[in-house]
mmCIF file of C-alpha atoms and ligand atoms in Angstrom:
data_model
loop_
_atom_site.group_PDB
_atom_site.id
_atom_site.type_symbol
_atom_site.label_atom_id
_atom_site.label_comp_id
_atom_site.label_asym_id
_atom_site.label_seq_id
_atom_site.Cartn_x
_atom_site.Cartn_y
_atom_site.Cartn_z
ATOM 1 C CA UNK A 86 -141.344 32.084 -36.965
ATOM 2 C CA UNK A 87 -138.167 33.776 -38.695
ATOM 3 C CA UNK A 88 -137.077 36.671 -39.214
ATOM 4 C CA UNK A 89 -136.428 38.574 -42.884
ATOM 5 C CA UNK A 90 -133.594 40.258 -43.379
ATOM 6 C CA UNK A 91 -134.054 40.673 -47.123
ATOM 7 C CA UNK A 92 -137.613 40.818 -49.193
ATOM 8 C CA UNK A 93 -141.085 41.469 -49.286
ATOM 9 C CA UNK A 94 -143.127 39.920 -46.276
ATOM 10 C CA UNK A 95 -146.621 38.726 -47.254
ATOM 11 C CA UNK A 96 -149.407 39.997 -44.961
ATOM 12 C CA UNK A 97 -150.981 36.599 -44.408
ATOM 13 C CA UNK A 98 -147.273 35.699 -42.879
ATOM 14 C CA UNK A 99 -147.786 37.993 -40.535
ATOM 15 C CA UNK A 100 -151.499 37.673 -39.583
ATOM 16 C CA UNK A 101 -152.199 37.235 -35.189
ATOM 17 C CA UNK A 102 -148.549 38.522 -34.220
ATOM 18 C CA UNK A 103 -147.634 41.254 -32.100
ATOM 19 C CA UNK A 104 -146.967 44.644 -33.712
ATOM 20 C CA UNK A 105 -143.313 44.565 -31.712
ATOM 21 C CA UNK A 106 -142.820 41.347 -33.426
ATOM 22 C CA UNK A 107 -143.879 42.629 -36.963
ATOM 23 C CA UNK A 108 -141.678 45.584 -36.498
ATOM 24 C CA UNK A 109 -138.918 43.491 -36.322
ATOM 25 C CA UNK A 110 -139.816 41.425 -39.462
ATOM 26 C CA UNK A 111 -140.833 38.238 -37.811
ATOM 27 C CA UNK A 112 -143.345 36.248 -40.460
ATOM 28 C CA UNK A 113 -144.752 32.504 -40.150
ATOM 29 C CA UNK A 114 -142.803 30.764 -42.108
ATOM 30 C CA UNK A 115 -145.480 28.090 -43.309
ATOM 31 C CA UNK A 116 -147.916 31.339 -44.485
ATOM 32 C CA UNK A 117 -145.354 33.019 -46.697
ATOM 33 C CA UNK A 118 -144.414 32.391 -50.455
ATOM 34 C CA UNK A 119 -140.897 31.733 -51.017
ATOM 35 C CA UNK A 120 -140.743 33.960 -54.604
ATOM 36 C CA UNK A 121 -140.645 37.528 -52.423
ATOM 37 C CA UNK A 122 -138.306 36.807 -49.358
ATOM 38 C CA UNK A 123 -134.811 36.934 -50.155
ATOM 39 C CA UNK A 124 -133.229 35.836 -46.958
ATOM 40 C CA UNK A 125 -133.909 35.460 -43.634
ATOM 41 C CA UNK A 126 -132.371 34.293 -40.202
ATOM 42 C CA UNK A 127 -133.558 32.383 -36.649
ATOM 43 C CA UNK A 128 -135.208 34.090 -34.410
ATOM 44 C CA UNK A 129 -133.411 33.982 -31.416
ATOM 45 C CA UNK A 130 -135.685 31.741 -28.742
ATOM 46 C CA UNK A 131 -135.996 33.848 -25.977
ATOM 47 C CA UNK A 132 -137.341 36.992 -28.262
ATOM 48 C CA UNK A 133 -140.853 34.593 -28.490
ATOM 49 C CA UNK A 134 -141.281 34.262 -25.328
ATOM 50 C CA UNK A 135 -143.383 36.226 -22.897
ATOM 51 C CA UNK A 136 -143.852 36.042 -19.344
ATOM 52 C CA UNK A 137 -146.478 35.296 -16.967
ATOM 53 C CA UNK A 138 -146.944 34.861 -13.112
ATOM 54 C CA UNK A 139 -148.672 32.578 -11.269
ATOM 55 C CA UNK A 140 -151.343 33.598 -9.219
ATOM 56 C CA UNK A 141 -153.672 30.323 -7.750
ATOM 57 C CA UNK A 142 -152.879 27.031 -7.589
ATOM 58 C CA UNK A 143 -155.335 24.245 -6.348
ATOM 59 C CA UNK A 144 -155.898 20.612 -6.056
ATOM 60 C CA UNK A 145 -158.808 18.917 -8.365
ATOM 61 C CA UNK A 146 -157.086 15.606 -6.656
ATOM 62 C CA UNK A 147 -154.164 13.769 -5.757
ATOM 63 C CA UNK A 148 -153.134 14.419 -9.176
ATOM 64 C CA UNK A 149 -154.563 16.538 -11.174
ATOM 65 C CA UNK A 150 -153.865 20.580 -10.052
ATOM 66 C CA UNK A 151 -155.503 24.134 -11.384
ATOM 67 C CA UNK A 152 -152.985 26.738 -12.461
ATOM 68 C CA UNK A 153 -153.928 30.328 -12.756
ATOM 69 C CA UNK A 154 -151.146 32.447 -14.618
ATOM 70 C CA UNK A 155 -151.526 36.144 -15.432
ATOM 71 C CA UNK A 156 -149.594 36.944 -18.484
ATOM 72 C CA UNK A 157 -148.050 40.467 -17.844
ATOM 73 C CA UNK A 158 -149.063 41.867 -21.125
ATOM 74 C CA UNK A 159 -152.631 40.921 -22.397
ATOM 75 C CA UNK A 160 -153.175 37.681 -24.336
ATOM 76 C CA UNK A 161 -155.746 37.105 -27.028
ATOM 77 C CA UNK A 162 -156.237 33.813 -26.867
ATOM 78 C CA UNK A 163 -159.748 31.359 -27.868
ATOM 79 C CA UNK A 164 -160.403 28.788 -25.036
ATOM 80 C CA UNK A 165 -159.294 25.204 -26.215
ATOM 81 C CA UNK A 166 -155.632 26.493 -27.751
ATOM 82 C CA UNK A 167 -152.536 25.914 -25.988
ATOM 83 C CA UNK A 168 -149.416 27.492 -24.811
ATOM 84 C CA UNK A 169 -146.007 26.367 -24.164
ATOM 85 C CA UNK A 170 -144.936 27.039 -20.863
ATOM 86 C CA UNK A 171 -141.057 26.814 -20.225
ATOM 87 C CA UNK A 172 -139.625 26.470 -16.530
ATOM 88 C CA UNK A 173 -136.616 27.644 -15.042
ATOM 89 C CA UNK A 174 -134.628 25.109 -16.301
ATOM 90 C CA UNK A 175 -135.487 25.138 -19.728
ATOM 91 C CA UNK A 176 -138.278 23.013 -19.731
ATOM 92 C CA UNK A 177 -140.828 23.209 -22.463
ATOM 93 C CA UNK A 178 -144.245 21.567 -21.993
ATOM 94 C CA UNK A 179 -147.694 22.201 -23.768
ATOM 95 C CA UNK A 180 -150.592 22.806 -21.570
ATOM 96 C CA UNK A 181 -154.605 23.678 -22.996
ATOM 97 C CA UNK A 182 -156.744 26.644 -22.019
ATOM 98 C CA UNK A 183 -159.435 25.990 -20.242
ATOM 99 C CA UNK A 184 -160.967 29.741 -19.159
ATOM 100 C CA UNK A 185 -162.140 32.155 -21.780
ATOM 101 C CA UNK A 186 -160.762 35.769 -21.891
ATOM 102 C CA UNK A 187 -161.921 38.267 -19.684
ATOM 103 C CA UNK A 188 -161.123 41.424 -18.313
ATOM 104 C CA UNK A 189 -158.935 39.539 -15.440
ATOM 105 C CA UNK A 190 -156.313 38.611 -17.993
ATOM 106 C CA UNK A 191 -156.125 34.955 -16.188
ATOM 107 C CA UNK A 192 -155.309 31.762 -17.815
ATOM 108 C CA UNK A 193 -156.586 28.509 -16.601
ATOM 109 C CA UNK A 194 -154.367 25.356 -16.655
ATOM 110 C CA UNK A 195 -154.836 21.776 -15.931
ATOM 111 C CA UNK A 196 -152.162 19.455 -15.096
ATOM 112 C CA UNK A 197 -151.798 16.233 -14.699
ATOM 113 C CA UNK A 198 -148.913 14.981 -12.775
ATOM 114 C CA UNK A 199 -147.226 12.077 -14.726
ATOM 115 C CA UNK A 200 -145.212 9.593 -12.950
ATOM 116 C CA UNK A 201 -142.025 11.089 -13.222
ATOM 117 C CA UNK A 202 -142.429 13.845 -15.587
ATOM 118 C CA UNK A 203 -140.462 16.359 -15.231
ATOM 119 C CA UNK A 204 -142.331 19.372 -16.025
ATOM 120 C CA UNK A 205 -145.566 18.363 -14.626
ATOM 121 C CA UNK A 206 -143.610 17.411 -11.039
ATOM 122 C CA UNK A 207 -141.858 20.790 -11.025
ATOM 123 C CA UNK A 208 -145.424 22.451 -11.631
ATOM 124 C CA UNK A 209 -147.062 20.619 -9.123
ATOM 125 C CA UNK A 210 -143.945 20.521 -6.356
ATOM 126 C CA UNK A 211 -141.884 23.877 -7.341
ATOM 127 C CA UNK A 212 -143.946 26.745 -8.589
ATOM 128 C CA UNK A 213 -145.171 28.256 -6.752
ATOM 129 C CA UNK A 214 -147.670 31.171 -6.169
ATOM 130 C CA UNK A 215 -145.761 34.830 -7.247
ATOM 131 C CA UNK A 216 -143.214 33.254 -9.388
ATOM 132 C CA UNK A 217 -142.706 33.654 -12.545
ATOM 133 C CA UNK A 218 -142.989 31.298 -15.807
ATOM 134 C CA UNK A 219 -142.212 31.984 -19.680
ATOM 135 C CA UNK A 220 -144.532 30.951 -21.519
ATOM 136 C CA UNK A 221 -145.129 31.000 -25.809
ATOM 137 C CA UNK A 222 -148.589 31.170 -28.044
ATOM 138 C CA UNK A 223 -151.823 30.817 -27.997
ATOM 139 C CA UNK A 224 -150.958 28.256 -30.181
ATOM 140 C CA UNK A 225 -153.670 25.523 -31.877
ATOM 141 C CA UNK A 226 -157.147 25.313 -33.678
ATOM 142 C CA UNK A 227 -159.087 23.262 -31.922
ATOM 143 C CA UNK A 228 -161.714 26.156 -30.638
ATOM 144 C CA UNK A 229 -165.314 27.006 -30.529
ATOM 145 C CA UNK A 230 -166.013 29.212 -33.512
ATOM 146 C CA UNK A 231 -169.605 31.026 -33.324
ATOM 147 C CA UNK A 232 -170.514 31.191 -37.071
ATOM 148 C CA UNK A 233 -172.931 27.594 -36.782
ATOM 149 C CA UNK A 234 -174.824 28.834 -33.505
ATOM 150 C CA UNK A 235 -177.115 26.054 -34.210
ATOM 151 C CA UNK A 236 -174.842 22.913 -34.995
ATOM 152 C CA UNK A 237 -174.577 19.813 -32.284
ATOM 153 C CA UNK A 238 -171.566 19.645 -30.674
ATOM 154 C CA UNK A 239 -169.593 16.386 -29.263
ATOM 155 C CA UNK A 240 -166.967 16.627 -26.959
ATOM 156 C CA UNK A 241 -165.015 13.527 -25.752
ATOM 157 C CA UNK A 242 -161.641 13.796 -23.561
ATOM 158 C CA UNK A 243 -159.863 11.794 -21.364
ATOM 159 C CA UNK A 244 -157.859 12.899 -18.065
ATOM 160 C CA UNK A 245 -157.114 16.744 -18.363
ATOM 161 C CA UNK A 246 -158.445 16.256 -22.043
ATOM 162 C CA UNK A 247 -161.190 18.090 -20.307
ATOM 163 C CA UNK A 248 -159.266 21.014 -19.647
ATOM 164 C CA UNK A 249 -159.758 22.086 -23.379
ATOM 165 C CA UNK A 250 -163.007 20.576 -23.787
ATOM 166 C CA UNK A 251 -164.070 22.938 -20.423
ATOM 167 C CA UNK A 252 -162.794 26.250 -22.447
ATOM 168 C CA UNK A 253 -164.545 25.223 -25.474
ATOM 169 C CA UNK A 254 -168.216 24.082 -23.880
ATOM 170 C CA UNK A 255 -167.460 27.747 -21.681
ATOM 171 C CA UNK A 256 -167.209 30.291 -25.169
ATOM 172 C CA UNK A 257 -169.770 28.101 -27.012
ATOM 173 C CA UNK A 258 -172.100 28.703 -23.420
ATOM 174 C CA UNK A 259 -171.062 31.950 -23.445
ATOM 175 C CA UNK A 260 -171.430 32.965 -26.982
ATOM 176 C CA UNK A 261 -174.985 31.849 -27.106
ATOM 177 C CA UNK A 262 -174.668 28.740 -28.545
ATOM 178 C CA UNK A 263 -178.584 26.711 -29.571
ATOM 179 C CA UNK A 264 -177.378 23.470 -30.294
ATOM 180 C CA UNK A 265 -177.152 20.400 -28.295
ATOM 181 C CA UNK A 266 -173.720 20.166 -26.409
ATOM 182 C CA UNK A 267 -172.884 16.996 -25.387
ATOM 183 C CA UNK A 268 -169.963 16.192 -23.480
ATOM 184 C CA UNK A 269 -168.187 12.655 -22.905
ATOM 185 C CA UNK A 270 -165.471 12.899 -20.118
ATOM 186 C CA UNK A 271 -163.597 9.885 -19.191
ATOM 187 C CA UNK A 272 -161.009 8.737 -16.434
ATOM 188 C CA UNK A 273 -159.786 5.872 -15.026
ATOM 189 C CA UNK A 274 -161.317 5.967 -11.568
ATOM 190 C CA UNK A 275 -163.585 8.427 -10.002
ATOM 191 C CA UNK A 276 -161.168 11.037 -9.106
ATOM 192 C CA UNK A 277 -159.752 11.673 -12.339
ATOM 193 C CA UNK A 278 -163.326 12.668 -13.062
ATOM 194 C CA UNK A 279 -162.070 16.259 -11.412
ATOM 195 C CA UNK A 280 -164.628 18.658 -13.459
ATOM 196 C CA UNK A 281 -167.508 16.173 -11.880
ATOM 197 C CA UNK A 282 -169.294 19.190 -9.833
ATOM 198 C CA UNK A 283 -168.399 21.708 -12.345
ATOM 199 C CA UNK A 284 -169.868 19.851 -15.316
ATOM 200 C CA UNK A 285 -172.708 17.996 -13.517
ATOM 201 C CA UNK A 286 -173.849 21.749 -12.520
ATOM 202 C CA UNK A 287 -173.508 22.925 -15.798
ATOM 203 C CA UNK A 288 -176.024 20.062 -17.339
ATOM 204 C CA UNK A 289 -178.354 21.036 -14.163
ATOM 205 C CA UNK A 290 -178.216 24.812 -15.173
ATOM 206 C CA UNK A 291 -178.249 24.764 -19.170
ATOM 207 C CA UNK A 292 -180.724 22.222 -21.194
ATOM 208 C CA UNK A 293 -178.702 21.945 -24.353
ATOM 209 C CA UNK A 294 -175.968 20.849 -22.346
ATOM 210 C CA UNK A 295 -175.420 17.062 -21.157
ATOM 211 C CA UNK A 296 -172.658 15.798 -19.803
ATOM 212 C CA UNK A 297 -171.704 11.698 -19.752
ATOM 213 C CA UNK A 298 -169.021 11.240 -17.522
ATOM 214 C CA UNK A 299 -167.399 7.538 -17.127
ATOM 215 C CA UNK A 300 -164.668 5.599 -15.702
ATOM 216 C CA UNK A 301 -162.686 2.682 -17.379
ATOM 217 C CA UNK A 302 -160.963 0.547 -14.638
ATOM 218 C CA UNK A 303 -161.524 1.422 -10.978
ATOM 219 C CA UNK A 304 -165.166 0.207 -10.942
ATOM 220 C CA UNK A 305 -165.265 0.140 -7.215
ATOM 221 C CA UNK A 306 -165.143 4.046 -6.861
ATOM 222 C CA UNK A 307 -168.258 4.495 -8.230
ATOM 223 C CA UNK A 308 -170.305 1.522 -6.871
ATOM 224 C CA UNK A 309 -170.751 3.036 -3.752
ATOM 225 C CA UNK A 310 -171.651 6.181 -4.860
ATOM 226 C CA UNK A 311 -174.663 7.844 -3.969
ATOM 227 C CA UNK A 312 -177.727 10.276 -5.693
ATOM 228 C CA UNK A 313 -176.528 12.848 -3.313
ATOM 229 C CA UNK A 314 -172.541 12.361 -4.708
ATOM 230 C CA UNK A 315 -173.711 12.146 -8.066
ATOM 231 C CA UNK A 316 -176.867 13.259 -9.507
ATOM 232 C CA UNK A 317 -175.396 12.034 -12.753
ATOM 233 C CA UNK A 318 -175.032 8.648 -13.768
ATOM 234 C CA UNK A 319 -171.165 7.708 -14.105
ATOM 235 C CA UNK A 320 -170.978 4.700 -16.944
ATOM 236 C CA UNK A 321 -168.581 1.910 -16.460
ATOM 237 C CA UNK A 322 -166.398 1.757 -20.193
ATOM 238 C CA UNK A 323 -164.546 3.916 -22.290
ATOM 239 C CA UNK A 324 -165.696 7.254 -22.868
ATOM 240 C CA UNK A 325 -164.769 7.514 -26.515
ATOM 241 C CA UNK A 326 -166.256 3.445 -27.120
ATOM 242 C CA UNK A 327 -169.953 4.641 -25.225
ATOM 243 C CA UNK A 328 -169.628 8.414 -27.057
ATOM 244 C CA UNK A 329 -169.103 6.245 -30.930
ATOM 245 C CA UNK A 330 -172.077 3.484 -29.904
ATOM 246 C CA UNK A 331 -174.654 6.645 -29.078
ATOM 247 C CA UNK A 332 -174.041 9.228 -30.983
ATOM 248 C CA UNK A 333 -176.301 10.175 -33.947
ATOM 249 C CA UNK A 334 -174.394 12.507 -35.863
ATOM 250 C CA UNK A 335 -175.523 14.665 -38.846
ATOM 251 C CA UNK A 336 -173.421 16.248 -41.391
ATOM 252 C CA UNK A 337 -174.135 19.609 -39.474
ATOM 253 C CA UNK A 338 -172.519 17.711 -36.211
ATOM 254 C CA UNK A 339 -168.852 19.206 -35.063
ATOM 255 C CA UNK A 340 -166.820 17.141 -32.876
ATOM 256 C CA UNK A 341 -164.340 18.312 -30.741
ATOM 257 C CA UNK A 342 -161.649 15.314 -29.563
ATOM 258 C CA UNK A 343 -158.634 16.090 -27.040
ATOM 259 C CA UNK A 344 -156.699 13.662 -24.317
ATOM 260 C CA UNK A 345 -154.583 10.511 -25.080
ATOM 261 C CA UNK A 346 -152.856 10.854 -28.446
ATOM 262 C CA UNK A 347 -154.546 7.207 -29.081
ATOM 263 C CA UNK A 348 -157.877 7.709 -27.823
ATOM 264 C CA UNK A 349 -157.668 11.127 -29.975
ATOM 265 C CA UNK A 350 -156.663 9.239 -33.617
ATOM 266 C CA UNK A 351 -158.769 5.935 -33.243
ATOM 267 C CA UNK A 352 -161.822 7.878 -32.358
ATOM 268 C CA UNK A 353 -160.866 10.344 -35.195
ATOM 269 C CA UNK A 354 -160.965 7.617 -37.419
ATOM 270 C CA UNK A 355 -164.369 6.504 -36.203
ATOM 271 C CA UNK A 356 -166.571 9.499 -36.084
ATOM 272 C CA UNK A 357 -165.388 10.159 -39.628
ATOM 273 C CA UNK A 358 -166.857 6.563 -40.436
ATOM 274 C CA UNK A 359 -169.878 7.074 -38.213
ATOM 275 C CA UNK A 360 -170.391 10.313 -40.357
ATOM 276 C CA UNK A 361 -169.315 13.475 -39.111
ATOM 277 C CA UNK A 362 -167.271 15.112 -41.887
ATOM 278 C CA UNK A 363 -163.407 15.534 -41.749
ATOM 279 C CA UNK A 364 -163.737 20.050 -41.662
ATOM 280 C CA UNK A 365 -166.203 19.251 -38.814
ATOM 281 C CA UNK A 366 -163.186 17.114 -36.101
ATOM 282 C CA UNK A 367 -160.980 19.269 -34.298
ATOM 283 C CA UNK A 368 -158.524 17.349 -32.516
ATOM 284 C CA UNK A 369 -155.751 18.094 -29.551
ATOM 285 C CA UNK A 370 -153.693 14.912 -28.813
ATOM 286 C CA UNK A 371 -151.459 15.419 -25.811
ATOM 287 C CA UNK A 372 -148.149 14.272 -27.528
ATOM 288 C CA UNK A 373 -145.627 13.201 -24.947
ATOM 289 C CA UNK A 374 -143.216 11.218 -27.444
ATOM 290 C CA UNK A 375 -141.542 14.138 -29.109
ATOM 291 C CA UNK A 376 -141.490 15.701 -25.312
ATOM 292 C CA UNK A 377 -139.272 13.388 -24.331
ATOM 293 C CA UNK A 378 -136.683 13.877 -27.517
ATOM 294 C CA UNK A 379 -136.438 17.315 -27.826
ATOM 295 C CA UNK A 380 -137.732 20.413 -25.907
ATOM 296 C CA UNK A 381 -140.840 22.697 -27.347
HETATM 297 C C1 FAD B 147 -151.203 20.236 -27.583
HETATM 298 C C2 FAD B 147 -150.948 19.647 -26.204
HETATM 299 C C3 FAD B 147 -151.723 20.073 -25.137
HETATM 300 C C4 FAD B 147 -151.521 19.515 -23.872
HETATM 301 N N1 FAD B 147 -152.312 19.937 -22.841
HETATM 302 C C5 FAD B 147 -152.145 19.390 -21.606
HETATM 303 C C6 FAD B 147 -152.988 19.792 -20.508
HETATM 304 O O1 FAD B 147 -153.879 20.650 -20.632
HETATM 305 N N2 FAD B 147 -152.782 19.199 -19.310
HETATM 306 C C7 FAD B 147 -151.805 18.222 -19.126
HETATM 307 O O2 FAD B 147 -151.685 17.716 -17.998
HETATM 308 N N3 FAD B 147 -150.991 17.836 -20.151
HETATM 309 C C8 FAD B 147 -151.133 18.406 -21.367
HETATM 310 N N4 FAD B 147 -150.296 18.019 -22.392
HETATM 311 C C9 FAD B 147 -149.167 17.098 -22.095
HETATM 312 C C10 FAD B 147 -147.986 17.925 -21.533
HETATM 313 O O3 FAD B 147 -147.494 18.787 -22.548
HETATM 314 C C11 FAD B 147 -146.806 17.068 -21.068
HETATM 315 O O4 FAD B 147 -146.451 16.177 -22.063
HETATM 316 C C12 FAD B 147 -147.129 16.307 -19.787
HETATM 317 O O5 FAD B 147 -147.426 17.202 -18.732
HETATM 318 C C13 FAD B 147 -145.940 15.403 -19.381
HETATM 319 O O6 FAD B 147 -144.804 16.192 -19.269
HETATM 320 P P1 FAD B 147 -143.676 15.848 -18.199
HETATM 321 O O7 FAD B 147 -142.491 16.719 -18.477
HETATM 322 O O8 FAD B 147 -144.241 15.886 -16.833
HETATM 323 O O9 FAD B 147 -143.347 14.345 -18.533
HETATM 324 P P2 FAD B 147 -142.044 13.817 -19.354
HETATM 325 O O10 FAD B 147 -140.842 13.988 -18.478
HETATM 326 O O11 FAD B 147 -142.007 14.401 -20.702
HETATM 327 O O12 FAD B 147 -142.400 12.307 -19.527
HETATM 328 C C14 FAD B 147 -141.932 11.405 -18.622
HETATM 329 C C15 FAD B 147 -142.931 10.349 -18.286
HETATM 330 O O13 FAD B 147 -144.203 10.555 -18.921
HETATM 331 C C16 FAD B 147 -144.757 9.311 -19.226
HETATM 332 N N5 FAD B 147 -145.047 9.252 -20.663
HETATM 333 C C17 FAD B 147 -144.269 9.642 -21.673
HETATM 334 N N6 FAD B 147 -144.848 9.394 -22.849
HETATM 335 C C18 FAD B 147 -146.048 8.862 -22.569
HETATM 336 C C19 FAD B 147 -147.120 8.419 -23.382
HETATM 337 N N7 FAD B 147 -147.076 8.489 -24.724
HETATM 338 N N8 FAD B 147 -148.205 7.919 -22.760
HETATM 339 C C20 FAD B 147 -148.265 7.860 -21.428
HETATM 340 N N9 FAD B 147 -147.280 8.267 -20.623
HETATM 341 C C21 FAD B 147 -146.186 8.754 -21.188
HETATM 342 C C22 FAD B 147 -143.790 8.277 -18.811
HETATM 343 O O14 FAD B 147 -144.129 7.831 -17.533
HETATM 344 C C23 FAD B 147 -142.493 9.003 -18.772
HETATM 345 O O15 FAD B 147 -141.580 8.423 -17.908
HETATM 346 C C24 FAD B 147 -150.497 18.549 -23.666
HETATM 347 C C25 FAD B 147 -149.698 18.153 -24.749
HETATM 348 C C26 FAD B 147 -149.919 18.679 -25.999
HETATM 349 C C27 FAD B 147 -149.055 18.224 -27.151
#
């Protein structure tokens, strides 16, 4: 975003943002021709920022916690998009949606704590319920869009992956969606299956909803598992390599992809090959590189 100090803004520039920030002549940079704007200037950082407080936290696991923030002023967001949250210390980290709006106003985070990460420590050890958290967006297209009621739909994350994927299966759920939903979460060990009882209810309760969870290393935390622990069958593989050998996809088929940035491009790659159009992939790899280089 900058601002214009000089020019004609185009509408499209200014298209989703708040009226206080199109009162001040803040446009999208990447929407608006360069002919009409005759100079313009940074936006000063803190000016895009809102705030938010948090308001539950809970385990899924060892590692993996639930965040509910309340933005102060109301957020109109689509489940699967992301925001930037920033900590006290400057910190800027993305983190997905995984609730849908409501008339509560919360936002549902997943986070995984990464050996020494610094954000995802300090959100796990430090914040704490009450305080409060800056945060920037929505931001991101990967989201359920009513308009092909009918379509199939493939999801297939890994780790909090699922935390988009969740948001997304929710509004498509919620929205009335006909078409098959069929979701591939995957994890290391049992565990990091943490939307197991949420998910495995979900298949139970809706029939054009299945959901194929699986674990990649720790085989041992399933093998004992029992009908009453798991109803549903946990494979033993990777959830993106089972999800490409079984899936049937027609050119109707949109596939929604999110998790490890290189689960996320080599399965890209293959469901295009295995036939499900380019237009019809949504993606959100969980970037860490550029993290560690500069702050979002
Ligand atoms: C669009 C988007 C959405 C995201 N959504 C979520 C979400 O919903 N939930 C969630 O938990 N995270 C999500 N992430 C990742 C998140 O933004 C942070 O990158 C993550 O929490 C790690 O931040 P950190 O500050 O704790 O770690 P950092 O301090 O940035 O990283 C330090 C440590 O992370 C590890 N690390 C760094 N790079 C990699 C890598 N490429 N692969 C594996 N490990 C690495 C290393 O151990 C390193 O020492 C998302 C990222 C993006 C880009």
């Amino acid at each position: 975003m900058l601002k214009s100090t000089q020019g004609e803004i185009d509408k499209e520039a200014q298209k989703g943002l708040k009226s206080t920030a199109i009162e001040q002549a803040f446009f999208l940079a990447c929407q608006q021709k360069a002919e009409t704007i005759q100079a313009v200037e940074l936006i000063d950082q803190e000016l895009i920022f809102s705030h938010a407080r948090l308001v539950d936290k809970k385990l899924f696991s060892d590692n993996i916690c639930q965040l509910i923030i309340e933005p102060v002023s109301p957020l109109y967001y689509h489940a699967g998009q992301f925001i930037n949250l920033k900590n006290a210390q400057g910190i800027v980290r993305s983190y997905s949606i995984a609730s849908i709006p409501s008339k509560q106003q919360f936002i549902e985070l997943h986070v995984y704590k990464q050996a020494n990460g610094v954000m995802s420590n300090w959100l796990f050890k430090e914040f704490t319920i009450g305080d409060k958290i800056d945060f920037q967006g929505p931001i991101g297209e990967c989201f359920y869009t009513s308009e092909n009621k009918n379509n199939p739909m493939i999801l297939i994350g890994t780790g909090t992956g699922a935390a988009p994927l969740i948001g997304i299966v929710r509004d498509a759920i919620k929205s009335g969606h006909q078409g098959s939903i069929l979701f591939y979460h995957g994890a290391r060990n049992f565990s990091g299956l943490y939307l197991h009882d949420i998910l495995s209810k979900l298949d139970k309760e809706h029939s054009n909803f299945t959901y194929r969870p699986s674990i990649s290393r720790d085989e041992d935390s399933i093998s004992n598992l029992t009908e009453n622990d798991s109803p549903i069958k946990i494979e033993f593989g990777r959830c993106n390599e089972i999800a490409i050998k079984e899936i049937q996809p027609t050119s109707e088929t949109t596939l929604y992809l999110c998790g490890n940035p290189d689960m996320v491009n080599k399965t890209r790659k293959k469901a295009f090959l295995a036939g499900i159009a380019s237009k019809n992939i949504y993606i959100d790899a969980f970037e860490y590189k550029d993290l560690r280089k500069n702050d979002r």
